Amino acid sequence: MGFLSSLFGNKTDAVQEFKSRGAVILDVRSKAEYDSGAIPGSKHIPLPHLNGKVEEIKKWNKPVITCCASGMRSASAAAVLRKNGVETMNGGGWFKLSQRLD
């Protein structure tokens, strides 16, 4: 186990735990980015539109794993959702997240 994993836990394990509870993957990249490749079955709400969709996301009644290109926008999205009472985690970059979901 790496140094950061020992401090913060294993992200793959956390992703798998969320997945086992029916988590929704929420991609917050732009439409063009999403259209160029995305996790199958993921929901797409670009970060600038997220605040207007929080009530809709709450109705999913599921944990949410956010993702984007590198993890920066998804971290912001996760913070917004957490602040609004949605159980969420930052999955980071979508491609790496897709590997963790296998």
Short mmCIF file of C-alpha atoms in Angstrom, two decimals:
data_model
loop_
_atom_site.label_atom_id
_atom_site.label_comp_id
_atom_site.label_asym_id
_atom_site.label_seq_id
_atom_site.Cartn_x
_atom_site.Cartn_y
_atom_site.Cartn_z
CA MET A 1 0.00 0.00 0.00
CA GLY A 2 1.36 3.41 -0.95
CA PHE A 3 1.97 6.24 1.47
CA LEU A 4 -1.07 8.24 0.32
CA SER A 5 -3.27 5.15 0.37
CA SER A 6 -2.28 4.52 3.96
CA LEU A 7 -3.29 8.08 4.85
CA PHE A 8 -6.47 8.36 2.82
CA GLY A 9 -7.55 4.78 2.17
CA ASN A 10 -7.67 2.92 -1.10
CA LYS A 11 -9.72 4.83 -3.68
CA THR A 12 -10.47 1.67 -5.65
CA ASP A 13 -12.00 0.10 -2.53
CA ALA A 14 -14.08 3.23 -1.89
CA VAL A 15 -15.29 3.27 -5.50
CA GLN A 16 -16.22 -0.42 -5.31
CA GLU A 17 -18.06 0.16 -2.02
CA PHE A 18 -20.09 3.01 -3.55
CA LYS A 19 -20.72 0.89 -6.67
CA SER A 20 -22.01 -1.99 -4.55
CA ARG A 21 -24.67 0.39 -3.21
CA GLY A 22 -25.88 1.39 -6.67
CA ALA A 23 -23.91 4.63 -7.00
CA VAL A 24 -24.58 6.86 -9.97
CA ILE A 25 -21.54 8.02 -11.95
CA LEU A 26 -21.90 11.74 -12.64
CA ASP A 27 -19.62 13.20 -15.30
CA VAL A 28 -19.30 16.98 -15.00
CA ARG A 29 -17.18 17.66 -18.11
CA SER A 30 -18.36 19.75 -21.04
CA LYS A 31 -20.65 18.19 -23.65
CA ALA A 32 -17.82 18.00 -26.18
CA GLU A 33 -15.57 16.22 -23.69
CA TYR A 34 -18.34 13.82 -22.69
CA ASP A 35 -19.23 13.09 -26.32
CA SER A 36 -15.59 12.20 -27.05
CA GLY A 37 -15.65 9.35 -24.51
CA ALA A 38 -17.38 8.54 -21.24
CA ILE A 39 -18.18 5.76 -18.79
CA PRO A 40 -21.10 3.71 -20.15
CA GLY A 41 -24.26 4.44 -18.19
CA SER A 42 -22.89 7.59 -16.59
CA LYS A 43 -25.07 10.67 -16.18
CA HIS A 44 -23.85 13.92 -17.68
CA ILE A 45 -24.35 17.29 -16.05
CA PRO A 46 -21.66 19.88 -16.87
CA LEU A 47 -20.29 21.55 -13.75
CA PRO A 48 -21.68 25.02 -14.62
CA HIS A 49 -25.21 23.49 -14.62
CA LEU A 50 -24.83 21.45 -11.42
CA ASN A 51 -26.36 23.91 -8.94
CA GLY A 52 -29.58 23.97 -10.96
CA LYS A 53 -29.78 20.16 -10.93
CA VAL A 54 -29.15 19.42 -7.23
CA GLU A 55 -32.82 18.73 -6.45
CA GLU A 56 -33.03 16.31 -9.40
CA ILE A 57 -29.86 14.55 -8.19
CA LYS A 58 -31.27 14.25 -4.67
CA LYS A 59 -34.28 12.41 -6.14
CA TRP A 60 -31.97 9.70 -7.45
CA ASN A 61 -31.68 8.68 -3.78
CA LYS A 62 -28.33 6.99 -4.47
CA PRO A 63 -24.72 7.77 -3.67
CA VAL A 64 -22.91 9.68 -6.41
CA ILE A 65 -19.38 9.32 -7.77
CA THR A 66 -18.33 12.45 -9.64
CA CYS A 67 -15.77 12.45 -12.44
CA CYS A 68 -14.28 14.81 -15.02
CA ALA A 69 -11.03 14.92 -17.00
CA SER A 70 -8.49 15.27 -14.19
CA GLY A 71 -10.38 15.40 -10.91
CA MET A 72 -10.51 19.15 -10.33
CA ARG A 73 -14.06 19.82 -11.55
CA SER A 74 -15.31 16.58 -10.04
CA ALA A 75 -13.88 17.66 -6.66
CA SER A 76 -15.86 20.91 -6.93
CA ALA A 77 -18.98 18.98 -7.93
CA ALA A 78 -18.58 16.57 -5.01
CA ALA A 79 -18.25 19.50 -2.61
CA VAL A 80 -21.45 21.11 -3.96
CA LEU A 81 -23.37 17.85 -3.66
CA ARG A 82 -22.05 17.11 -0.16
CA LYS A 83 -23.02 20.63 0.95
CA ASN A 84 -26.54 19.84 -0.27
CA GLY A 85 -26.79 16.53 1.60
CA VAL A 86 -25.95 14.11 -1.23
CA GLU A 87 -23.63 11.25 -0.30
CA THR A 88 -20.83 11.63 -2.81
CA MET A 89 -17.20 10.99 -3.54
CA ASN A 90 -14.80 12.45 -6.07
CA GLY A 91 -13.93 9.69 -8.51
CA GLY A 92 -11.33 11.86 -10.25
CA GLY A 93 -10.58 11.51 -13.94
CA TRP A 94 -13.19 9.54 -15.87
CA PHE A 95 -10.73 7.22 -17.59
CA LYS A 96 -9.00 6.17 -14.37
CA LEU A 97 -12.39 5.82 -12.69
CA SER A 98 -13.58 3.54 -15.49
CA GLN A 99 -10.63 1.23 -14.72
CA ARG A 100 -11.52 1.23 -11.02
CA LEU A 101 -15.09 0.20 -11.82
CA ASP A 102 -14.04 -3.04 -13.53
#
